Coordinates of C-alpha atoms in Angstrom, one line a residue:
Chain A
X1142 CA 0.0 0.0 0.0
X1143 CA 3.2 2.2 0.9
X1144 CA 4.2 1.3 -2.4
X1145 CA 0.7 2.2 -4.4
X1146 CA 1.1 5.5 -2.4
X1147 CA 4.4 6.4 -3.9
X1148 CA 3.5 5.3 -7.3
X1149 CA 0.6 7.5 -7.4
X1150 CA 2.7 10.9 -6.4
X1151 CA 4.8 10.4 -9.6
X1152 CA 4.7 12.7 -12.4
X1153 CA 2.3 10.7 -15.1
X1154 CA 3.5 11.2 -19.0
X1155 CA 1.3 10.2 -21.8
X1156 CA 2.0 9.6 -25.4
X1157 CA -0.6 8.6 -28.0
X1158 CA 1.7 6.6 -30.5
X1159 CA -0.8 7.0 -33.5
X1160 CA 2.2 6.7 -36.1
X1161 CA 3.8 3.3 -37.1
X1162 CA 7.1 5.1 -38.8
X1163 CA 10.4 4.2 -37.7
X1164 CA 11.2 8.0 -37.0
X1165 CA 8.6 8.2 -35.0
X1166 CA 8.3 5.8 -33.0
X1167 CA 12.1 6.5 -32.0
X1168 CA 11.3 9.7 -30.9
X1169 CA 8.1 8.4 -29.1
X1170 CA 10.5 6.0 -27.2
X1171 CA 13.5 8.4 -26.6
X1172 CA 11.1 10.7 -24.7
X1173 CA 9.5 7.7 -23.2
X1174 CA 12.5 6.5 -21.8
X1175 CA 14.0 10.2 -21.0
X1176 CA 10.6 10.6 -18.8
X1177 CA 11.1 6.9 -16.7
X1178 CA 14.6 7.6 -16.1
X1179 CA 13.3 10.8 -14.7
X1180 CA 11.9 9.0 -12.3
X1181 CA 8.4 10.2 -14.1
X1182 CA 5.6 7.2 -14.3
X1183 CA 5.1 6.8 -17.9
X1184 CA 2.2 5.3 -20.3
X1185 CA 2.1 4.6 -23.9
X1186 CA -0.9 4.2 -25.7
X1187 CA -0.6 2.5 -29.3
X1188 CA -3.6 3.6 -32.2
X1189 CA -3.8 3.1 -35.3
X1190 CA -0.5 2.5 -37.7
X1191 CA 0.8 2.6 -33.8
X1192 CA -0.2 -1.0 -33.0
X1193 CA 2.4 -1.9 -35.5
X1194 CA 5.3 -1.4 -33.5
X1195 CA 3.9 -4.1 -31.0
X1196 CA 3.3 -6.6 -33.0
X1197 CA 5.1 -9.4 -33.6
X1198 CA 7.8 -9.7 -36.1
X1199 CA 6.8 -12.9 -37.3
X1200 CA 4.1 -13.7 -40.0
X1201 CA 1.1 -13.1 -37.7
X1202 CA -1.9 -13.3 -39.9
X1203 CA -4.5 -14.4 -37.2
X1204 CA -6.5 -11.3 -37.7
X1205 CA -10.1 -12.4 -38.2
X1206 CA -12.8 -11.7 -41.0
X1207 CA -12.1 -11.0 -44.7
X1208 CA -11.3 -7.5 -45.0
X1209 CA -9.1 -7.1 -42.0
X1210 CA -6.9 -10.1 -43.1
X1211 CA -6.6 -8.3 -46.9
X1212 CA -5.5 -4.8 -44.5
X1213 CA -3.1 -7.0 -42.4
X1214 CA -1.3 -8.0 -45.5
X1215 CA -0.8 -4.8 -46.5
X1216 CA 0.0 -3.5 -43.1
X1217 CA 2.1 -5.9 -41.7
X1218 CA 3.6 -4.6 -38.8
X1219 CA 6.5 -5.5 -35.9
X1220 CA 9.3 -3.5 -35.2
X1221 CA 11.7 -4.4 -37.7
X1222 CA 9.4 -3.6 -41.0
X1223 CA 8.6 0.1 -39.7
X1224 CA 9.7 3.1 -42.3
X1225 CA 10.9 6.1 -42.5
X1226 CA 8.2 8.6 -42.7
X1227 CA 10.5 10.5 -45.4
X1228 CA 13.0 9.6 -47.9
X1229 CA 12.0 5.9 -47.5
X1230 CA 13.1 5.9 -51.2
X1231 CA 11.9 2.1 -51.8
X1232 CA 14.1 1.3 -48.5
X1233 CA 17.2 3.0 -49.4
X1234 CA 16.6 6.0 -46.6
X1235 CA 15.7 3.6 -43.9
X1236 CA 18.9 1.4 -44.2
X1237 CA 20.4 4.3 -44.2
X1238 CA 18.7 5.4 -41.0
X1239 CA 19.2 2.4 -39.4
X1240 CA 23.0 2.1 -40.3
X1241 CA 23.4 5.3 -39.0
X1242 CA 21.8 4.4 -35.5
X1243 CA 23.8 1.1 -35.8
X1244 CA 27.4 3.3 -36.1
X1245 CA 26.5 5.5 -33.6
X1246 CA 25.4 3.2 -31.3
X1247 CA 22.0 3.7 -31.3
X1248 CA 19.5 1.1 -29.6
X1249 CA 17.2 -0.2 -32.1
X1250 CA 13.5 -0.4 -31.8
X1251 CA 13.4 -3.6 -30.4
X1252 CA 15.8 -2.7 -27.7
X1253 CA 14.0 0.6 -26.8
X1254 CA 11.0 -1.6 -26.2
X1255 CA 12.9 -3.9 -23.8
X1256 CA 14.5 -0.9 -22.1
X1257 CA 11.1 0.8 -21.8
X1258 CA 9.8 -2.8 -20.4
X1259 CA 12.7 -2.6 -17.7
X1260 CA 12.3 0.9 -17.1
X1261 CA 8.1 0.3 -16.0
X1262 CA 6.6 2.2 -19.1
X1263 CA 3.4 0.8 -19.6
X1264 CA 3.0 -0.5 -23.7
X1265 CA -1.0 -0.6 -24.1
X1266 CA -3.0 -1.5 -27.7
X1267 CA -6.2 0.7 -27.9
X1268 CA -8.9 -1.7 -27.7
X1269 CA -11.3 0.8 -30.4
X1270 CA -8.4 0.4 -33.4
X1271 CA -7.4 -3.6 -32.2
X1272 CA -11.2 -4.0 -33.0
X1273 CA -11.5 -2.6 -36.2
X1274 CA -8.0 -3.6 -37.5
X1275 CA -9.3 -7.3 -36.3
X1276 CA -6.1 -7.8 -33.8
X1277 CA -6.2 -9.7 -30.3
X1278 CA -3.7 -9.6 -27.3
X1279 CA -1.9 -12.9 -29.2
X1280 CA -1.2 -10.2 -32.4
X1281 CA 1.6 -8.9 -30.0
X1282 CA 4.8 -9.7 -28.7
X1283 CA 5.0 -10.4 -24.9
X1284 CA 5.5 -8.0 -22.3
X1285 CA 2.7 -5.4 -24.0
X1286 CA 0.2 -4.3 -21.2
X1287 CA -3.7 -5.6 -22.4
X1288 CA -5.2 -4.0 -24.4
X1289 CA -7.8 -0.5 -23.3
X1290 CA -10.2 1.6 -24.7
X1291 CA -10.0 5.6 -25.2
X1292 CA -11.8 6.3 -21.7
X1293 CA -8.5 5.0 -19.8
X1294 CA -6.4 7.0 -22.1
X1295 CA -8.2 9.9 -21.7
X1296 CA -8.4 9.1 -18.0
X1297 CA -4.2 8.9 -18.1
X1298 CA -3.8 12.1 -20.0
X1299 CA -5.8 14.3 -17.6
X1300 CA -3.8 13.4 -14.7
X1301 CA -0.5 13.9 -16.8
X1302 CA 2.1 16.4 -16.4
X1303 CA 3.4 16.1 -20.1
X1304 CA 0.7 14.7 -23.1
X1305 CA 1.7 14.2 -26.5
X1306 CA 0.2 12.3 -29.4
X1307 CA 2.9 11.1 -31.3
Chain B
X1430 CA -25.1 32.1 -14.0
X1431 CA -25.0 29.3 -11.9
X1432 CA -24.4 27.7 -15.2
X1433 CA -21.3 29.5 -16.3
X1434 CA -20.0 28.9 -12.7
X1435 CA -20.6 25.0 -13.4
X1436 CA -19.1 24.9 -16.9
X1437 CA -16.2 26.6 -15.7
X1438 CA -15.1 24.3 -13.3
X1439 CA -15.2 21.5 -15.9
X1440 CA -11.5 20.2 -16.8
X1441 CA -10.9 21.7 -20.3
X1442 CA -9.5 19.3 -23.0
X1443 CA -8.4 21.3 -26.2
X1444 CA -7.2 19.2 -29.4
X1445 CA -5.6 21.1 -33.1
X1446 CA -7.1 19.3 -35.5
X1447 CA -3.9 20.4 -38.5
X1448 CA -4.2 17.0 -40.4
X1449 CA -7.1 16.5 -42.8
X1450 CA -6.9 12.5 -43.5
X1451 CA -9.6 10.4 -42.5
X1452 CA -7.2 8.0 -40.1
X1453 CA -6.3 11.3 -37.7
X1454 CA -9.7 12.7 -37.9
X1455 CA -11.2 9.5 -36.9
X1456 CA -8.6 9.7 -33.6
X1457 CA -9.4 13.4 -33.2
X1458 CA -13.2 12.8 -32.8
X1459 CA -13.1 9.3 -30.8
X1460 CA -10.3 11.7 -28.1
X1461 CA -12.4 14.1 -28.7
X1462 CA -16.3 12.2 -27.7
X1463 CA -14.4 10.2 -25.2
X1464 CA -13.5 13.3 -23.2
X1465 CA -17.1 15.1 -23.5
X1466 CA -18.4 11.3 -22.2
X1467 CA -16.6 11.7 -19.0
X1468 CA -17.6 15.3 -18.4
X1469 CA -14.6 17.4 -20.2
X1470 CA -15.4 20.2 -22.0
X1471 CA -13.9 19.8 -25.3
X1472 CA -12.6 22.5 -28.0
X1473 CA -11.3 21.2 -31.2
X1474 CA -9.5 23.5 -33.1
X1475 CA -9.4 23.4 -37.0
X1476 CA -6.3 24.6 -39.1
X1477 CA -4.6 23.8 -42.3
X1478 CA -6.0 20.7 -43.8
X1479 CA -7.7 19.9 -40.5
X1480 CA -10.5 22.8 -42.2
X1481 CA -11.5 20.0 -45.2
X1482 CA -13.0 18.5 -42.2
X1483 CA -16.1 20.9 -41.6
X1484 CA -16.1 21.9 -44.9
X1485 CA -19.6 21.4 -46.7
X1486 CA -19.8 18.2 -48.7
X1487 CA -21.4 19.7 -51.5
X1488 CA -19.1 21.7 -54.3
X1489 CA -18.5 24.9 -52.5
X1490 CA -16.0 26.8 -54.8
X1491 CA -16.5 29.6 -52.8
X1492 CA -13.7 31.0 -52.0
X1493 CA -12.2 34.5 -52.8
X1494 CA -9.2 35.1 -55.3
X1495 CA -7.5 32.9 -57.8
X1496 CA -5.1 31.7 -55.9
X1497 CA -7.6 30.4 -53.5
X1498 CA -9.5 29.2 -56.0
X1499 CA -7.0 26.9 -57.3
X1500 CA -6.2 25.8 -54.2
X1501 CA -9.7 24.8 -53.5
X1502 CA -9.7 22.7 -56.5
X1503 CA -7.1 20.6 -55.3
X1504 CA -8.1 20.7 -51.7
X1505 CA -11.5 20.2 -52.0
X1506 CA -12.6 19.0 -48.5
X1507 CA -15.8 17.9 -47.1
X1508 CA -15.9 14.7 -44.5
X1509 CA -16.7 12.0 -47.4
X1510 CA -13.6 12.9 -49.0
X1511 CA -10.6 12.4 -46.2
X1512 CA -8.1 9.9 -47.4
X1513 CA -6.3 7.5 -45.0
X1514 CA -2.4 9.2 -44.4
X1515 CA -1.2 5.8 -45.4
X1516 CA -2.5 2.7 -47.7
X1517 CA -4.4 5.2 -49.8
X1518 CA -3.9 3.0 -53.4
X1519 CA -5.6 5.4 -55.1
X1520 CA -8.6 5.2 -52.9
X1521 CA -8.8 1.4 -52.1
X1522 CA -7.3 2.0 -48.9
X1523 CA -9.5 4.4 -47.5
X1524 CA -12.2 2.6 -49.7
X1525 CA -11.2 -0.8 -46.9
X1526 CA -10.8 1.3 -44.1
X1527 CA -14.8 3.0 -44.6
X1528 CA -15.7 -0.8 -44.9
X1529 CA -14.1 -2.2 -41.8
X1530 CA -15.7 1.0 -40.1
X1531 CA -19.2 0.1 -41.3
X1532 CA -19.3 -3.5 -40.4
X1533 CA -17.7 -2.6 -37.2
X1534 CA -21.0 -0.9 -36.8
X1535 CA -18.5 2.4 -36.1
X1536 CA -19.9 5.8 -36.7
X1537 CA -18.5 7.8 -39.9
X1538 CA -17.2 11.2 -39.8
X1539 CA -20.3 12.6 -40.1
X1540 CA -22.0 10.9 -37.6
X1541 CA -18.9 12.0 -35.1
X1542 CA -19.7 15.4 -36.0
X1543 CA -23.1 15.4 -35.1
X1544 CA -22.0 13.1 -32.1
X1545 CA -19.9 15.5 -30.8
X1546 CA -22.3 18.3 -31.6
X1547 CA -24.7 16.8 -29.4
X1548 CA -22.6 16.2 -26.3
X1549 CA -21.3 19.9 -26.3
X1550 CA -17.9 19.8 -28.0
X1551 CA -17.3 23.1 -30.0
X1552 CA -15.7 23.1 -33.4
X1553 CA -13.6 26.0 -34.0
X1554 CA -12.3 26.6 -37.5
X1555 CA -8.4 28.9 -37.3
X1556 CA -9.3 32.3 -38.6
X1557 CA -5.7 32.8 -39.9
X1558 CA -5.7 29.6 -41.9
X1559 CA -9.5 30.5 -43.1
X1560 CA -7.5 34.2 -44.4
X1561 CA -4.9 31.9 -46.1
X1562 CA -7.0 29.6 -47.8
X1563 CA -9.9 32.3 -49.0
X1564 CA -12.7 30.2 -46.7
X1565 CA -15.4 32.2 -44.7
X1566 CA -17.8 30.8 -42.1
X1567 CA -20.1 29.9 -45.6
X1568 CA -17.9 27.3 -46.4
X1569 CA -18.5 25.3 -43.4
X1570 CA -21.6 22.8 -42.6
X1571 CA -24.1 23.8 -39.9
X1572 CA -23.0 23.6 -36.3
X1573 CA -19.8 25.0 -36.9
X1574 CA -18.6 27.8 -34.0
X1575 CA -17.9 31.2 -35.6
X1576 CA -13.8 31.2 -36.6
X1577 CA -11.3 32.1 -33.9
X1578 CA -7.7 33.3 -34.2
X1579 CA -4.7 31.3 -32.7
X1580 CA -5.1 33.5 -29.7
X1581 CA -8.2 31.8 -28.5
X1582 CA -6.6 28.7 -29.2
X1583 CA -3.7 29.5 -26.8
X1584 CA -6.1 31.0 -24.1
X1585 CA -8.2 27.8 -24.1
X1586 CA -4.5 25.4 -24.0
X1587 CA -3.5 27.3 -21.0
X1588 CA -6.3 26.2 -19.0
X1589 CA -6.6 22.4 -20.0
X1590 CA -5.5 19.6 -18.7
X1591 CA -5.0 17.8 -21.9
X1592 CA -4.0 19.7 -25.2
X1593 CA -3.3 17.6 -28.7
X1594 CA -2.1 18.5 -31.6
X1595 CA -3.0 15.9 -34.5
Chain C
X1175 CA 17.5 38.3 -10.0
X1176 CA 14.2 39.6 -9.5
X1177 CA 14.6 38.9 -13.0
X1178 CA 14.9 35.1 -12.9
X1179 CA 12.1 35.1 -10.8
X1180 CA 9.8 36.8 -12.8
X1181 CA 11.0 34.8 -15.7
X1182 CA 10.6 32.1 -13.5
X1183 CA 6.5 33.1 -13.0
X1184 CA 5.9 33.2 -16.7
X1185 CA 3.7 30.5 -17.6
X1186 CA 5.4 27.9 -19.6
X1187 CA 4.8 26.7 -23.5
X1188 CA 7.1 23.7 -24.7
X1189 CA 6.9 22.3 -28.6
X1190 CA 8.5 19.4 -30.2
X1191 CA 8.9 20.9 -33.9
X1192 CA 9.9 17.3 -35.1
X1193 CA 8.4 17.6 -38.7
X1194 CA 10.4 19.6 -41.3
X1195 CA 7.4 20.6 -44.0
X1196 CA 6.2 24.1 -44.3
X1197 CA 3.0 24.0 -43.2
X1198 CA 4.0 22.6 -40.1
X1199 CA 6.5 24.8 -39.3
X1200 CA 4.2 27.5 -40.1
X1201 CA 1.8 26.3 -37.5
X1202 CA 4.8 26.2 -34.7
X1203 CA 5.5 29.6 -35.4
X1204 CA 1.6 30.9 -35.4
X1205 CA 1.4 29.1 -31.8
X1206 CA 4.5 29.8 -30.9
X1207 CA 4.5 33.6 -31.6
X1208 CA 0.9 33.8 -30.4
X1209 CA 2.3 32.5 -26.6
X1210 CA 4.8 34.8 -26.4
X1211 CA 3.0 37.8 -27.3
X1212 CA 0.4 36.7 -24.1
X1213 CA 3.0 36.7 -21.9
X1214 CA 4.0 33.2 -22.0
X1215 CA 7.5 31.4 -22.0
X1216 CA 8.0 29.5 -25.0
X1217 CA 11.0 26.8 -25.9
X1218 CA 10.7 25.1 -29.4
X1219 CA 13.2 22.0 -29.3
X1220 CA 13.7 21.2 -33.1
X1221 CA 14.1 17.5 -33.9
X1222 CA 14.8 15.0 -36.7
X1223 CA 13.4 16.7 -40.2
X1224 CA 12.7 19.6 -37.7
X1225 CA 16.2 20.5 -37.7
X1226 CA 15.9 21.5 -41.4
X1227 CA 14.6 24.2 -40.6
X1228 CA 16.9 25.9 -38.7
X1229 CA 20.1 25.1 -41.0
X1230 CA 21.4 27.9 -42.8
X1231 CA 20.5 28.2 -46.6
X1232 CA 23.8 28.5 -48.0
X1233 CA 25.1 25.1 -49.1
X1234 CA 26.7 23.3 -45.7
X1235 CA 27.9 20.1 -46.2
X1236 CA 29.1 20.2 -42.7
X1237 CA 28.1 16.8 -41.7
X1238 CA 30.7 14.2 -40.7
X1239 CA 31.0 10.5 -41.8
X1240 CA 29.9 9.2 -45.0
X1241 CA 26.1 8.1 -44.3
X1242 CA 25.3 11.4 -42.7
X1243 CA 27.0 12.9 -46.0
X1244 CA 24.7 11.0 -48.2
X1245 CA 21.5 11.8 -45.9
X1246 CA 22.4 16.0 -45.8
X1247 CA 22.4 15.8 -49.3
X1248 CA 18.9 14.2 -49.6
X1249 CA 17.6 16.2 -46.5
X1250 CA 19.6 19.7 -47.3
X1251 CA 16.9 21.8 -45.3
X1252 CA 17.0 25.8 -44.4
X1253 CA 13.8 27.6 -44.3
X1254 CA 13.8 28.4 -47.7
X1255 CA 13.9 25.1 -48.8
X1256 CA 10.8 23.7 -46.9
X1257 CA 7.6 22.3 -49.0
X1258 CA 4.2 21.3 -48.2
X1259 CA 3.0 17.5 -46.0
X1260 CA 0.1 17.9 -49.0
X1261 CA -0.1 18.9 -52.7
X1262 CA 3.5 19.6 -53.1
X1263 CA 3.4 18.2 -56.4
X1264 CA 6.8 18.5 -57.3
X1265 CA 6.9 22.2 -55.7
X1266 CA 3.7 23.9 -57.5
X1267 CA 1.7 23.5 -53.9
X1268 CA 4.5 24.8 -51.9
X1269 CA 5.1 27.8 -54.5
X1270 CA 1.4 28.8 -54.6
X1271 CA 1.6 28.6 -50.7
X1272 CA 4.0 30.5 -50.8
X1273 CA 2.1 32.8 -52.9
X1274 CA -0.9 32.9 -50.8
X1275 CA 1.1 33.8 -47.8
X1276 CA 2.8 36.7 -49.8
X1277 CA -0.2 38.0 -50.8
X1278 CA -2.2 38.0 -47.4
X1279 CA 0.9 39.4 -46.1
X1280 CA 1.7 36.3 -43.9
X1281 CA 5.4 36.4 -42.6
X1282 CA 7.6 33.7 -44.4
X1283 CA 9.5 31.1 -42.1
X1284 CA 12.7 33.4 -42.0
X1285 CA 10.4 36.7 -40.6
X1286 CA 8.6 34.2 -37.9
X1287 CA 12.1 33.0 -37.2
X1288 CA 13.6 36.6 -36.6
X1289 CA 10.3 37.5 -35.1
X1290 CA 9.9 34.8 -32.3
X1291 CA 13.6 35.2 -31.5
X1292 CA 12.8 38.8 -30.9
X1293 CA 10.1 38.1 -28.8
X1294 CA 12.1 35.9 -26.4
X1295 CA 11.0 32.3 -28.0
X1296 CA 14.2 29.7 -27.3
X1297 CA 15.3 27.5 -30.3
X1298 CA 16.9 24.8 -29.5
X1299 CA 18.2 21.6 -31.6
X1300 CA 17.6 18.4 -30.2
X1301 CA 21.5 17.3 -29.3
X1302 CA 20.7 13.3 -30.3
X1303 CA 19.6 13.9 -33.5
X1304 CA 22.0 16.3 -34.2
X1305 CA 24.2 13.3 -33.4
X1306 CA 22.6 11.0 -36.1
X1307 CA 22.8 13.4 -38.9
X1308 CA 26.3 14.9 -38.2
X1309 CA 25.0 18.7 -37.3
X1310 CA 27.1 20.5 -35.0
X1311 CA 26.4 23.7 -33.3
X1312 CA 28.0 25.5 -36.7
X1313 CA 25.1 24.1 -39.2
X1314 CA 22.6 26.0 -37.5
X1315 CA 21.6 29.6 -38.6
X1316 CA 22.8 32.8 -36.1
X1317 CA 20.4 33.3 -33.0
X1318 CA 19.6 29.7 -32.0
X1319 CA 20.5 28.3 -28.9
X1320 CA 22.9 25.9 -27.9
X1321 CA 21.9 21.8 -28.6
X1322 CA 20.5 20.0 -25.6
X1323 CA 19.2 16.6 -24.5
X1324 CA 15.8 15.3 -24.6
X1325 CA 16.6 15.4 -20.6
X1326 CA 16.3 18.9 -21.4
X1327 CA 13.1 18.8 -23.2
X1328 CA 11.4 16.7 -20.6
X1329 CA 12.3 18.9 -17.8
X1330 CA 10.7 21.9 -19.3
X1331 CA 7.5 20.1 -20.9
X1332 CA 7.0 19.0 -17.0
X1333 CA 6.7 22.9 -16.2
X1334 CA 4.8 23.4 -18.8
X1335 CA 0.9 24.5 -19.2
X1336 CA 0.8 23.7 -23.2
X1337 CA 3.1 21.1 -24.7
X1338 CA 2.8 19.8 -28.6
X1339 CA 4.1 17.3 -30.6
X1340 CA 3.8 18.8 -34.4

């Protein structure tokens, strides 16, 4: 209960992920991260193009019904397919971008997501997009929170020092 | 009075609505009727390509000056003709998308409007934008609040507890 | 000293400018410019393609190491270079945006630059991007501020009453 007590006196940090690019999302996750290691109590809500950065890297067709199955081929998903949101130049830009991190040392996607993990940000799929995208809590890789609706990100948010949507 | 007292206390959630694509309007409106549902009183503020939005559906080549004009050709708004920001195809994409929505049983843009109408959240169109882009209050459907300058929009951020800018 | 203290009583406005186009650098400035002329404390911390914007316009092929050669040259930035998220089509958008501004008067990106430095607004390049690309402190036009952390950035969107992602 001492515990709960503490929790709740953090500073709370939101971020809507709605994007599914690879520049994105790193920025999403470098503030994330920046924000837990300031000790603040952070939550990030995937949407949309979003929920592909928790999905699972490998084939993962189990979406159900006809039309989501024909928007999961084209939208894919898991960390290590996301683009550039610019100069994705048929994948030239994002090798380039992800060399780039590589040389400098950079933690990939999939290492920001395990740090986050480790650091107690909270990685939850909104329920309203899983639905209409036809994705379940087995669509994503372990460690993601379940899945929630708008009310409890809108509930987050309003007690949140810092909102972004992302 | 005892009114404005009551409203004022309400916590104040105020999103900019700059992106016109049928993906981020759909996140603006489901933020934004998610909020009013649990007693926030909500603002959304319309600039850029958020405008196409409220525009009317119906032709509406109204606006002033031939640069305008030939902007409004190619920018020709209304809520039946947002495109998804990704996976258009030439219109198959959003085309999916609309379907998914449907059989979801999920409410179109339209019927978000008129949702949100109904549970009090105002829809501001950005005055400077309107100047830029040769639209008046005429351009927009019914229900629309009068157009405000990015003053109001700052005045209304200051005092919520959530702003967005999508 | 009474001087710090005042500054410190301003109210604060914090905005991620992490998108390079025009139109969304226009709408940083309009918010930005619009807080500081009510009185409000306002940082803009530039990131990723939001760096373009503050490079200089004269050539500078500063950048060190071959990849972040080969990505200045595809992502050469300064203000003048900017064009439109939409309707670019290979520059005639952006050009009759341009236009449009002209004609209503509208400052250009280089006035709202000189204008919100004028009017206290801090610019200030994200120091990890910065990193990836190869910028330095010399790539960047006269009058902004010194790189800094996302650390940096967190700790002022914490004391902040607005704070946008655009």
């Amino acid at each position: 209960m001492a515990d709960t007590a503490k929790v709740a006196e953090k500073e709370k940090m939101t971020i809507v992920v709605f994007s599914g690019e690879l520049d994105k999302a790193l920025a999403a996750f470098i503030i994330a991260t920046t924000g837990a290691s300031m000790g603040m109590d952070v939550t990030m809500f995937f949407t949309f193009w979003g929920l592909n950065i928790l999905k699972k890297n490998e084939g993962g067709m189990k979406s159900k019904g006809f039309k989501q199955k024909m928007f999961s081929i084209l939208n894919r998903g898991g960390s290590s397919r996301l683009k550039l949101s610019r100069f994705n130049m048929l994948g030239l830009g994002t090798w380039m971008m992800k060399m780039v991190m590589k040389e400098s040392h950079y933690p990939s996607i999939d290492e920001f997501i395990t740090m986050a993990k480790e650091m107690g940000v909270k990685l939850i799929p909104c329920s309203t997009t899983c639905g209409m995208f036809g994705l379940t809590e087995n669509s994503f890789r372990n460690g993601v929170e379940n899945i929630a609706g708008a009310a409890f990100f809108v509930g987050e948010a309003r007690k949140s020092k810092v909102t972004l949507f992302i």
